[in-house]
Amino acid sequence: MIHYFGDHALDTETCELRRGETTVAVEPQVFALLAHLIAHHERVVSKDELVAEVWGGRFVTDATLASRVHAARKAVGDDGQRQAVIRTIQRTGFRFVAPLDSSAPPSRSMNIGSAADRPSIAVLPFVNLSDDAKQDYFSDGITEDIITAVSRIRSMFVIAASTMFTYRGRRADAREVARELGVRYVLEGSIRKDGRRVRVSAMLVDGTSGGQIWADRYDRRLDDIFAVQDEITQQVVGAIEPELDRVERERARTMRRATDLPDWDRYLQAMEVLYRGRRIGSGEDIGAAIRMFDELIADSPEFSPAYGGLAHGYFFLLLFNLTDDREHARTEGLRIAQCGVQIAIDDHLCQFGLGAMHLARREPELAIAHMRTAVGLNPSFGRAWSYLGTSMVWSGRAAEALPVLETCLRVSPRDPMVGSSFVRCAEAHLALGDLEAALSWATRAVQRADAQFWSNFAQLAALGLLGRHDEAASALERLLARRPDASIELFRTALPIADPALRARYADGLARAGLREFGEH
């Protein structure tokens, strides 16, 4: 039997869930949960009944059940805030509340993007500008790979490739496409292949105004066509993700700050406050962001990105030494991060948050494992590449870390937090004994608009080890102007370097540059 609701169809005979003409991949347990709720849509289904039906009565934790309900909602474009399809009945169970129509397929004019409150994007087929029409396969390959890569960003609602390829060969205006598909953003591009060289141009457009948000072009030799295709895909998606994040946070900032906003907008508002706190080193802002994430989790415990954001708030409290109770921050941040991964093990933001907490706890090998999982889930997530490299530097694997940090800088050069990768490159070169390279990277970090005081620490250590005392004196003044309590003790307490050799060399450089042990300047 086929059950139609909104733009979805659930086929109990083929065990398929479809959105329009696209099959939605769901785990068997998630499909069984959806099917049972639909079959009994006229009443509330208790948690015990779901456990008996879907898990055969085996013991199941509340976190596991919440994870499957979250996955079911995600599959049908719902979330824990809207509950337009699956409603939670407090202390009772769940009910399928979307209108059902088992007699006719959904209307083709349905606004596909309206099913979700998340930011939505359509990737138009990249246009082949080469004279050879046989090169269409390369353009199509780039397009499909980008759609697949963007789909890995859990925060994005992405129009499927099967729909987008219906636009191939059409002269489509981005605003018209956005209206037809109900999306906020459109990515369009072109490919020009000339002999053994190829140029790929891409542009991200605001679907409402038609304004350009981002554009870039990539020139490559086609020594290995598939390697080039993979590299360009990763770089395009790595570039647009922070741009979308920035635009979405700006949009959320203008909205009213109330708990009746969709979960995603509340999350973005909290992230905006958290980023501001990180940028200016404000414990007040980071504390406010933590409270916002706490409230969001209390209202929508299945909304997994909030757990990653909350864990990162605790990470920043520790990294910038903005709390008097470091043990509580380490313990609570780890607990929250673990809860997030239990709810959504395939959420790269949750894996990232858990890795960050292990990093803060001087457990770099565990951090490396979770950061590897995060970049596996979303290879274009530049921040996870940065933290993966950081974990390697701080665990004594500096030579291995440098290519990882270079990947971060290549994949996401416009990320607002990319300056921290410059600092980690400086620390890697400190560990390897290349002091001139360490100073160069640290100085580049200090000069960035998003520079943190740790960039000043790295610059000061390099100057001290190089014996450049006059420059070190000036650098020390700049550090103390930014962080008056700067000291070797602060370095040892807040920067969670697990490698004793790097920690000793770093502290030696700071002492040679004139930094006092306990901030008695």
Short mmCIF file of C-alpha atoms in Angstrom, two decimals:
data_model
loop_
_atom_site.label_atom_id
_atom_site.label_comp_id
_atom_site.label_asym_id
_atom_site.label_seq_id
_atom_site.Cartn_x
_atom_site.Cartn_y
_atom_site.Cartn_z
CA MET A 1 0.00 0.00 0.00
CA ILE A 2 1.20 3.53 -0.74
CA HIS A 3 0.51 6.34 1.72
CA TYR A 4 0.80 9.89 0.35
CA PHE A 5 1.41 12.90 2.60
CA GLY A 6 2.69 16.30 1.51
CA ASP A 7 5.22 15.64 -1.25
CA HIS A 8 6.14 12.23 0.19
CA ALA A 9 4.99 8.70 -0.51
CA LEU A 10 5.63 5.68 1.75
CA ASP A 11 5.29 2.33 -0.06
CA THR A 12 4.88 -0.54 2.40
CA GLU A 13 5.24 -3.18 -0.34
CA THR A 14 8.60 -2.01 -1.72
CA CYS A 15 9.70 -0.54 1.66
CA GLU A 16 10.51 2.77 -0.02
CA LEU A 17 10.07 6.36 1.07
CA ARG A 18 9.96 8.83 -1.81
CA ARG A 19 10.00 12.60 -2.05
CA GLY A 20 8.50 13.44 -5.44
CA GLU A 21 10.33 11.10 -7.79
CA THR A 22 13.39 10.75 -5.57
CA THR A 23 13.91 7.83 -3.19
CA VAL A 24 14.83 8.94 0.33
CA ALA A 25 17.41 6.68 1.99
CA VAL A 26 16.21 5.59 5.45
CA GLU A 27 17.35 2.83 7.78
CA PRO A 28 14.97 -0.17 8.17
CA GLN A 29 14.14 0.77 11.78
CA VAL A 30 13.29 4.32 10.73
CA PHE A 31 11.07 3.03 7.90
CA ALA A 32 9.33 0.62 10.28
CA LEU A 33 8.75 3.43 12.78
CA LEU A 34 7.23 5.65 10.10
CA ALA A 35 5.07 2.84 8.74
CA HIS A 36 3.71 1.99 12.19
CA LEU A 37 2.90 5.60 13.03
CA ILE A 38 1.12 6.03 9.69
CA ALA A 39 -0.83 2.78 10.11
CA HIS A 40 -2.08 4.04 13.48
CA HIS A 41 -2.33 7.74 12.65
CA GLU A 42 -5.75 8.02 14.24
CA ARG A 43 -4.28 7.64 17.74
CA VAL A 44 -1.22 8.23 19.91
CA VAL A 45 1.35 5.43 19.74
CA SER A 46 3.13 4.86 23.05
CA LYS A 47 6.91 4.50 23.38
CA ASP A 48 6.46 0.95 24.66
CA GLU A 49 4.40 0.04 21.60
CA LEU A 50 7.05 1.45 19.26
CA VAL A 51 9.77 -0.50 21.06
CA ALA A 52 7.70 -3.69 20.83
CA GLU A 53 6.91 -3.18 17.14
CA VAL A 54 10.21 -1.82 15.80
CA TRP A 55 12.74 -3.48 18.13
CA GLY A 56 10.82 -6.65 19.00
CA GLY A 57 10.62 -5.71 22.66
CA ARG A 58 14.40 -5.55 23.17
CA PHE A 59 15.76 -3.02 25.64
CA VAL A 60 16.16 0.38 23.94
CA THR A 61 17.44 3.57 25.55
CA ASP A 62 15.50 6.82 25.31
CA ALA A 63 18.44 8.26 23.34
CA THR A 64 18.14 5.49 20.73
CA LEU A 65 14.40 6.02 20.37
CA ALA A 66 14.91 9.79 20.12
CA SER A 67 17.57 9.22 17.46
CA ARG A 68 15.19 7.16 15.29
CA VAL A 69 12.35 9.66 15.70
CA HIS A 70 14.77 12.44 14.77
CA ALA A 71 15.86 10.48 11.67
CA ALA A 72 12.22 9.87 10.69
CA ARG A 73 11.41 13.56 11.00
CA LYS A 74 14.49 14.49 8.99
CA ALA A 75 13.51 12.05 6.25
CA VAL A 76 10.10 13.68 5.82
CA GLY A 77 11.28 17.30 6.21
CA ASP A 78 9.96 17.72 9.73
CA ASP A 79 11.76 18.64 12.95
CA GLY A 80 11.19 18.61 16.69
CA GLN A 81 10.14 22.26 16.71
CA ARG A 82 7.54 22.26 13.92
CA GLN A 83 6.22 18.70 14.46
CA ALA A 84 4.07 19.08 11.35
CA VAL A 85 4.33 15.36 10.54
CA ILE A 86 5.26 13.54 13.76
CA ARG A 87 4.04 15.11 16.97
CA THR A 88 5.45 14.30 20.41
CA ILE A 89 2.76 13.87 23.04
CA GLN A 90 4.50 14.62 26.31
CA ARG A 91 4.88 11.61 28.66
CA THR A 92 2.68 9.55 26.33
CA GLY A 93 4.18 8.85 22.91
CA PHE A 94 3.98 10.00 19.30
CA ARG A 95 1.32 10.58 16.67
CA PHE A 96 1.50 10.95 12.89
CA VAL A 97 -0.46 14.17 12.25
CA ALA A 98 0.20 15.05 8.59
CA PRO A 99 -2.89 14.70 6.33
CA LEU A 100 -2.87 11.36 4.47
CA ASP A 101 -4.18 10.63 0.99
CA SER A 102 -3.87 6.98 -0.04
CA SER A 103 -5.70 7.37 -3.34
CA ALA A 104 -3.65 9.86 -5.40
CA PRO A 105 -0.03 10.95 -5.82
CA PRO A 106 1.01 14.37 -4.52
CA SER A 107 0.73 17.44 -6.69
CA ARG A 108 3.76 18.15 -8.88
CA SER A 109 3.41 21.85 -8.10
CA MET A 110 4.27 21.20 -4.46
CA ASN A 111 6.88 23.57 -3.08
CA ILE A 112 9.67 21.05 -2.48
CA GLY A 113 11.77 23.26 -0.25
CA SER A 114 8.93 24.23 2.08
CA ALA A 115 9.15 20.89 3.86
CA ALA A 116 12.05 22.12 5.97
CA ASP A 117 13.01 25.22 7.92
CA ARG A 118 16.66 24.59 7.14
CA PRO A 119 18.46 26.66 4.50
CA SER A 120 17.76 25.16 1.08
CA ILE A 121 19.81 25.08 -2.10
CA ALA A 122 19.51 23.98 -5.71
CA VAL A 123 22.59 23.19 -7.81
CA LEU A 124 21.96 23.91 -11.48
CA PRO A 125 23.70 21.65 -14.01
CA PHE A 126 27.09 23.18 -14.80
CA VAL A 127 27.15 24.44 -18.38
CA ASN A 128 29.66 22.91 -20.80
CA LEU A 129 31.27 25.86 -22.63
CA SER A 130 33.66 23.64 -24.59
CA ASP A 131 33.20 23.22 -28.32
CA ASP A 132 32.98 19.45 -27.87
CA ALA A 133 29.50 18.34 -26.77
CA LYS A 134 31.02 14.99 -25.80
CA GLN A 135 32.48 16.77 -22.76
CA ASP A 136 29.00 17.05 -21.22
CA TYR A 137 29.83 14.01 -19.11
CA PHE A 138 32.48 16.01 -17.24
CA SER A 139 30.05 18.86 -16.53
CA ASP A 140 27.40 16.39 -15.38
CA GLY A 141 29.93 14.62 -13.17
CA ILE A 142 30.94 17.85 -11.45
CA THR A 143 27.28 18.77 -10.93
CA GLU A 144 26.33 15.41 -9.46
CA ASP A 145 29.37 15.30 -7.20
CA ILE A 146 28.63 18.79 -5.86
CA ILE A 147 24.99 17.86 -5.16
CA THR A 148 26.16 14.75 -3.31
CA ALA A 149 28.75 16.71 -1.32
CA VAL A 150 26.30 19.47 -0.34
CA SER A 151 23.80 16.79 0.71
CA ARG A 152 26.30 15.70 3.37
CA ILE A 153 25.82 19.05 5.12
CA ARG A 154 23.02 18.06 7.49
CA SER A 155 21.95 21.67 7.93
CA MET A 156 21.11 21.98 4.21
CA PHE A 157 17.96 20.92 2.37
CA VAL A 158 19.24 20.01 -1.10
CA ILE A 159 17.18 19.42 -4.23
CA ALA A 160 17.96 16.00 -5.67
CA ALA A 161 20.02 15.53 -8.83
CA SER A 162 17.16 13.86 -10.67
CA THR A 163 15.16 17.08 -10.37
CA MET A 164 18.03 19.40 -11.16
CA PHE A 165 19.04 17.62 -14.37
CA THR A 166 15.64 18.51 -15.82
CA TYR A 167 17.10 22.04 -16.08
CA ARG A 168 19.99 20.89 -18.29
CA GLY A 169 20.05 22.84 -21.56
CA ARG A 170 17.57 25.46 -20.30
CA ARG A 171 18.46 29.13 -19.85
CA ALA A 172 17.26 29.33 -16.27
CA ASP A 173 17.30 32.50 -14.16
CA ALA A 174 18.41 31.79 -10.57
CA ARG A 175 15.43 33.65 -9.07
CA GLU A 176 13.02 31.72 -11.27
CA VAL A 177 14.61 28.42 -10.22
CA ALA A 178 14.42 29.45 -6.57
CA ARG A 179 10.70 30.24 -6.90
CA GLU A 180 9.94 27.00 -8.73
CA LEU A 181 11.75 24.81 -6.22
CA GLY A 182 11.16 26.85 -3.07
CA VAL A 183 14.84 27.28 -2.18
CA ARG A 184 16.81 30.19 -0.73
CA TYR A 185 20.01 29.70 -2.68
CA VAL A 186 21.08 28.60 -6.14
CA LEU A 187 24.56 27.44 -7.18
CA GLU A 188 25.34 27.75 -10.86
CA GLY A 189 28.50 27.31 -12.88
CA SER A 190 30.27 26.53 -16.11
CA ILE A 191 33.11 24.36 -17.34
CA ARG A 192 35.49 25.13 -20.21
CA LYS A 193 37.82 22.34 -21.27
CA ASP A 194 40.71 23.11 -23.61
CA GLY A 195 43.08 20.27 -24.36
CA ARG A 196 44.60 19.11 -21.08
CA ARG A 197 43.36 22.10 -19.09
CA VAL A 198 39.98 22.87 -17.60
CA ARG A 199 38.48 25.99 -16.02
CA VAL A 200 35.51 25.62 -13.66
CA SER A 201 33.61 28.74 -12.62
CA ALA A 202 30.97 28.71 -9.87
CA MET A 203 28.66 31.31 -8.37
CA LEU A 204 26.36 31.19 -5.34
CA VAL A 205 23.24 33.34 -5.75
CA ASP A 206 20.60 34.56 -3.31
CA GLY A 207 17.39 33.11 -4.70
CA THR A 208 15.27 36.01 -3.47
CA SER A 209 17.27 39.03 -4.58
CA GLY A 210 19.37 37.44 -7.32
CA GLY A 211 22.44 38.97 -5.70
CA GLN A 212 25.79 37.21 -5.85
CA ILE A 213 26.98 35.83 -2.49
CA TRP A 214 30.20 34.17 -3.64
CA ALA A 215 32.03 33.36 -6.85
CA ASP A 216 35.32 31.76 -7.79
CA ARG A 217 37.05 29.88 -10.58
CA TYR A 218 39.42 26.94 -10.63
CA ASP A 219 42.06 26.23 -13.31
CA ARG A 220 43.49 22.71 -13.39
CA ARG A 221 45.51 20.35 -15.58
CA LEU A 222 43.61 17.20 -16.46
CA ASP A 223 46.36 14.71 -15.64
CA ASP A 224 43.80 12.66 -13.70
CA ILE A 225 40.27 13.69 -14.61
CA PHE A 226 38.63 12.01 -11.61
CA ALA A 227 41.12 13.45 -9.13
CA VAL A 228 40.49 16.92 -10.58
CA GLN A 229 36.75 16.37 -10.34
CA ASP A 230 37.05 15.36 -6.67
CA GLU A 231 39.35 18.28 -5.83
CA ILE A 232 37.14 20.90 -7.46
CA THR A 233 34.02 19.48 -5.82
CA GLN A 234 35.65 19.61 -2.38
CA GLN A 235 36.88 23.16 -2.90
CA VAL A 236 33.56 24.50 -4.21
CA VAL A 237 31.56 23.01 -1.35
CA GLY A 238 34.22 23.96 1.18
CA ALA A 239 33.99 27.56 -0.01
CA ILE A 240 30.20 27.90 -0.08
CA GLU A 241 29.54 26.26 3.32
CA PRO A 242 31.02 29.10 5.44
CA GLU A 243 29.42 31.67 3.11
CA LEU A 244 26.01 30.08 3.61
CA ASP A 245 26.68 29.88 7.33
CA ARG A 246 27.53 33.59 7.42
CA VAL A 247 24.47 34.65 5.41
CA GLU A 248 22.16 32.46 7.47
CA ARG A 249 23.52 33.83 10.75
CA GLU A 250 23.02 37.38 9.48
CA ARG A 251 19.44 36.49 8.53
CA ALA A 252 18.78 34.92 11.94
CA ARG A 253 20.24 37.94 13.73
CA THR A 254 17.45 40.13 12.36
CA MET A 255 14.69 37.81 13.55
CA ARG A 256 12.93 38.14 16.87
CA ARG A 257 14.61 36.27 19.69
CA ALA A 258 11.79 34.05 20.89
CA THR A 259 11.40 30.35 21.60
CA ASP A 260 8.69 29.97 18.94
CA LEU A 261 11.26 30.36 16.15
CA PRO A 262 12.18 27.20 14.22
CA ASP A 263 15.00 25.17 15.77
CA TRP A 264 17.44 26.01 13.01
CA ASP A 265 17.01 29.77 13.44
CA ARG A 266 17.43 29.48 17.22
CA TYR A 267 20.58 27.44 16.63
CA LEU A 268 21.95 30.09 14.25
CA GLN A 269 21.25 32.86 16.76
CA ALA A 270 23.15 30.94 19.43
CA MET A 271 26.04 30.31 17.03
CA GLU A 272 26.22 34.02 16.19
CA VAL A 273 26.58 34.85 19.90
CA LEU A 274 29.15 32.05 20.31
CA TYR A 275 31.23 33.28 17.35
CA ARG A 276 31.14 36.82 18.70
CA GLY A 277 32.34 35.54 22.08
CA ARG A 278 35.18 33.65 20.45
CA ARG A 279 36.15 36.62 18.30
CA ILE A 280 36.47 39.07 21.18
CA GLY A 281 37.30 36.58 23.94
CA SER A 282 34.11 37.33 25.86
CA GLY A 283 33.09 34.89 28.58
CA GLU A 284 29.80 36.76 28.85
CA ASP A 285 28.88 36.07 25.21
CA ILE A 286 30.04 32.45 25.32
CA GLY A 287 28.04 31.95 28.52
CA ALA A 288 24.97 33.49 26.85
CA ALA A 289 25.38 31.14 23.88
CA ILE A 290 25.61 28.16 26.24
CA ARG A 291 22.33 29.18 27.86
CA MET A 292 20.69 29.54 24.43
CA PHE A 293 21.82 26.05 23.42
CA ASP A 294 20.62 24.68 26.78
CA GLU A 295 17.16 26.16 26.22
CA LEU A 296 17.00 24.80 22.68
CA ILE A 297 17.92 21.30 23.83
CA ALA A 298 15.36 21.46 26.64
CA ASP A 299 12.64 22.40 24.12
CA SER A 300 13.83 20.12 21.28
CA PRO A 301 15.96 17.29 22.68
CA GLU A 302 16.15 15.60 19.25
CA PHE A 303 17.73 18.60 17.51
CA SER A 304 21.26 17.23 17.26
CA PRO A 305 23.25 20.31 16.03
CA ALA A 306 22.51 22.05 19.33
CA TYR A 307 24.56 19.45 21.19
CA GLY A 308 27.57 20.12 18.96
CA GLY A 309 27.17 23.87 19.46
CA LEU A 310 26.83 23.53 23.24
CA ALA A 311 29.91 21.29 23.47
CA HIS A 312 31.85 23.87 21.49
CA GLY A 313 30.79 26.57 23.92
CA TYR A 314 32.42 24.60 26.75
CA PHE A 315 35.48 24.06 24.55
CA PHE A 316 35.89 27.83 24.11
CA LEU A 317 35.47 28.44 27.85
CA LEU A 318 38.42 26.11 28.42
CA LEU A 319 40.58 27.24 25.50
CA PHE A 320 40.34 30.92 26.44
CA ASN A 321 40.40 30.23 30.20
CA LEU A 322 37.06 31.95 30.79
CA THR A 323 35.78 29.76 33.62
CA ASP A 324 36.79 29.30 37.24
CA ASP A 325 35.47 25.73 37.22
CA ARG A 326 37.46 24.02 34.48
CA GLU A 327 36.64 20.53 35.72
CA HIS A 328 32.90 21.17 35.40
CA ALA A 329 33.38 22.52 31.86
CA ARG A 330 35.44 19.45 30.89
CA THR A 331 32.93 17.02 32.39
CA GLU A 332 29.72 18.71 31.27
CA GLY A 333 31.03 19.48 27.78
CA LEU A 334 31.98 15.82 27.30
CA ARG A 335 28.59 14.61 28.56
CA ILE A 336 26.71 16.92 26.21
CA ALA A 337 28.87 15.96 23.24
CA GLN A 338 28.36 12.24 23.93
CA CYS A 339 24.58 12.77 24.12
CA GLY A 340 24.65 14.46 20.72
CA VAL A 341 26.49 11.55 19.10
CA GLN A 342 24.05 9.08 20.70
CA ILE A 343 21.13 10.97 19.19
CA ALA A 344 22.69 11.39 15.74
CA ILE A 345 25.87 9.41 15.20
CA ASP A 346 25.99 10.53 11.56
CA ASP A 347 25.84 14.28 12.36
CA HIS A 348 29.25 15.76 11.55
CA LEU A 349 28.57 18.67 13.92
CA CYS A 350 28.08 16.27 16.85
CA GLN A 351 31.19 14.27 15.97
CA PHE A 352 33.06 17.58 15.70
CA GLY A 353 31.81 18.71 19.12
CA LEU A 354 32.83 15.43 20.75
CA GLY A 355 36.27 15.59 19.13
CA ALA A 356 36.71 19.17 20.39
CA MET A 357 35.92 18.12 23.97
CA HIS A 358 38.42 15.25 23.83
CA LEU A 359 40.95 17.78 22.53
CA ALA A 360 40.22 20.10 25.46
CA ARG A 361 40.67 17.17 27.86
CA ARG A 362 44.16 16.40 26.43
CA GLU A 363 42.88 13.20 24.81
CA PRO A 364 44.18 13.86 21.29
CA GLU A 365 43.91 10.30 19.95
CA LEU A 366 40.18 10.24 20.75
CA ALA A 367 39.89 13.72 19.24
CA ILE A 368 41.61 12.50 16.08
CA ALA A 369 39.18 9.56 15.78
CA HIS A 370 36.09 11.78 16.01
CA MET A 371 37.51 14.47 13.72
CA ARG A 372 38.27 11.78 11.14
CA THR A 373 34.65 10.67 11.41
CA ALA A 374 33.47 14.29 10.99
CA VAL A 375 35.48 14.84 7.80
CA GLY A 376 34.35 11.45 6.55
CA LEU A 377 30.73 12.52 6.97
CA ASN A 378 31.41 15.95 5.42
CA PRO A 379 34.75 16.19 3.58
CA SER A 380 34.14 19.88 2.87
CA PHE A 381 33.86 20.82 6.56
CA GLY A 382 36.99 22.95 6.89
CA ARG A 383 36.79 23.40 10.65
CA ALA A 384 36.97 19.65 11.23
CA TRP A 385 40.08 19.46 9.03
CA SER A 386 41.56 22.27 11.14
CA TYR A 387 40.82 20.51 14.43
CA LEU A 388 42.08 17.20 13.04
CA GLY A 389 45.39 18.90 12.25
CA THR A 390 45.35 20.58 15.67
CA SER A 391 44.89 17.22 17.40
CA MET A 392 47.87 15.85 15.49
CA VAL A 393 50.11 18.82 16.31
CA TRP A 394 49.28 18.67 20.00
CA SER A 395 49.80 14.90 20.16
CA GLY A 396 53.34 15.03 18.73
CA ARG A 397 52.48 14.23 15.10
CA ALA A 398 53.47 17.61 13.61
CA ALA A 399 54.82 16.28 10.30
CA GLU A 400 51.58 14.37 9.73
CA ALA A 401 49.51 17.41 10.72
CA LEU A 402 50.87 19.85 8.13
CA PRO A 403 49.20 18.24 5.06
CA VAL A 404 45.92 18.08 7.01
CA LEU A 405 46.11 21.77 7.88
CA GLU A 406 46.94 22.55 4.26
CA THR A 407 43.77 20.65 3.28
CA CYS A 408 41.79 22.90 5.62
CA LEU A 409 43.25 26.04 4.06
CA ARG A 410 42.59 24.72 0.55
CA VAL A 411 39.07 23.46 1.25
CA SER A 412 37.79 26.40 3.27
CA PRO A 413 40.02 29.48 2.85
CA ARG A 414 37.20 31.90 3.71
CA ASP A 415 36.06 30.27 6.93
CA PRO A 416 35.87 32.94 9.66
CA MET A 417 37.91 30.73 11.99
CA VAL A 418 40.63 29.78 9.49
CA GLY A 419 43.18 31.93 11.32
CA SER A 420 43.46 29.27 14.01
CA SER A 421 44.88 26.94 11.34
CA PHE A 422 47.68 29.48 10.77
CA VAL A 423 48.51 29.27 14.49
CA ARG A 424 48.54 25.47 14.37
CA CYS A 425 50.88 25.58 11.36
CA ALA A 426 53.17 27.81 13.42
CA GLU A 427 53.06 25.35 16.32
CA ALA A 428 53.77 22.43 13.98
CA HIS A 429 56.89 24.18 12.70
CA LEU A 430 57.90 24.96 16.29
CA ALA A 431 57.69 21.24 17.02
CA LEU A 432 59.73 20.42 13.91
CA GLY A 433 62.39 23.03 14.71
CA ASP A 434 61.77 25.25 11.67
CA LEU A 435 61.61 28.50 13.62
CA GLU A 436 61.54 30.88 10.64
CA ALA A 437 58.52 29.07 9.19
CA ALA A 438 56.88 29.10 12.63
CA LEU A 439 57.38 32.87 12.89
CA SER A 440 56.03 33.41 9.37
CA TRP A 441 52.82 31.49 10.07
CA ALA A 442 52.33 33.10 13.48
CA THR A 443 52.83 36.60 12.06
CA ARG A 444 50.27 35.89 9.32
CA ALA A 445 47.85 34.77 12.04
CA VAL A 446 48.43 37.91 14.16
CA GLN A 447 47.68 40.11 11.15
CA ARG A 448 44.29 38.53 10.46
CA ALA A 449 41.06 40.24 11.50
CA ASP A 450 39.92 37.05 13.27
CA ALA A 451 43.21 36.68 15.19
CA GLN A 452 43.03 35.35 18.75
CA PHE A 453 45.58 36.00 21.47
CA TRP A 454 47.02 32.50 20.93
CA SER A 455 48.46 33.82 17.67
CA ASN A 456 50.42 36.34 19.76
CA PHE A 457 51.66 33.52 22.00
CA ALA A 458 52.92 31.55 18.98
CA GLN A 459 54.66 34.62 17.53
CA LEU A 460 56.26 35.42 20.87
CA ALA A 461 57.57 31.85 21.33
CA ALA A 462 59.11 31.81 17.85
CA LEU A 463 60.82 35.17 18.41
CA GLY A 464 62.14 34.02 21.78
CA LEU A 465 63.62 30.83 20.36
CA LEU A 466 65.17 32.82 17.49
CA GLY A 467 66.77 35.21 19.97
CA ARG A 468 65.24 38.31 18.34
CA HIS A 469 64.85 40.19 21.60
CA ASP A 470 63.87 43.66 20.32
CA GLU A 471 61.07 42.21 18.20
CA ALA A 472 60.06 39.96 21.08
CA ALA A 473 59.73 42.97 23.40
CA SER A 474 57.31 44.63 20.97
CA ALA A 475 55.38 41.38 20.49
CA LEU A 476 55.11 40.98 24.28
CA GLU A 477 53.60 44.46 24.58
CA ARG A 478 51.01 43.59 21.94
CA LEU A 479 50.14 40.35 23.71
CA LEU A 480 49.71 42.03 27.10
CA ALA A 481 47.56 44.73 25.52
CA ARG A 482 45.20 42.00 24.31
CA ARG A 483 45.43 39.70 27.32
CA PRO A 484 46.80 41.46 30.43
CA ASP A 485 46.90 38.19 32.41
CA ALA A 486 49.06 36.48 29.77
CA SER A 487 51.67 34.25 31.39
CA ILE A 488 53.41 30.93 30.99
CA GLU A 489 50.99 29.58 33.59
CA LEU A 490 48.04 30.61 31.36
CA PHE A 491 49.71 28.82 28.43
CA ARG A 492 50.16 25.63 30.46
CA THR A 493 46.62 25.75 31.89
CA ALA A 494 44.51 26.68 28.89
CA LEU A 495 46.29 25.37 25.77
CA PRO A 496 45.73 21.59 25.93
CA ILE A 497 48.98 20.43 24.29
CA ALA A 498 49.50 16.77 25.17
CA ASP A 499 52.97 16.41 23.62
CA PRO A 500 55.51 17.14 26.40
CA ALA A 501 58.30 18.02 23.95
CA LEU A 502 56.25 20.69 22.18
CA ARG A 503 54.91 22.01 25.49
CA ALA A 504 58.47 22.38 26.86
CA ARG A 505 59.83 24.04 23.69
CA TYR A 506 56.86 26.42 23.52
CA ALA A 507 57.26 27.44 27.19
CA ASP A 508 61.01 27.89 26.73
CA GLY A 509 60.42 30.26 23.81
CA LEU A 510 57.91 32.29 25.83
CA ALA A 511 60.34 32.55 28.76
CA ARG A 512 63.21 33.65 26.49
CA ALA A 513 60.93 36.33 25.02
CA GLY A 514 60.32 37.77 28.48
CA LEU A 515 56.90 36.36 29.39
CA ARG A 516 56.68 35.85 33.14
CA GLU A 517 55.59 32.64 34.79
CA PHE A 518 52.56 34.06 36.61
CA GLY A 519 51.73 37.24 34.74
CA GLU A 520 53.61 39.58 37.07
CA HIS A 521 54.31 42.24 34.44
#
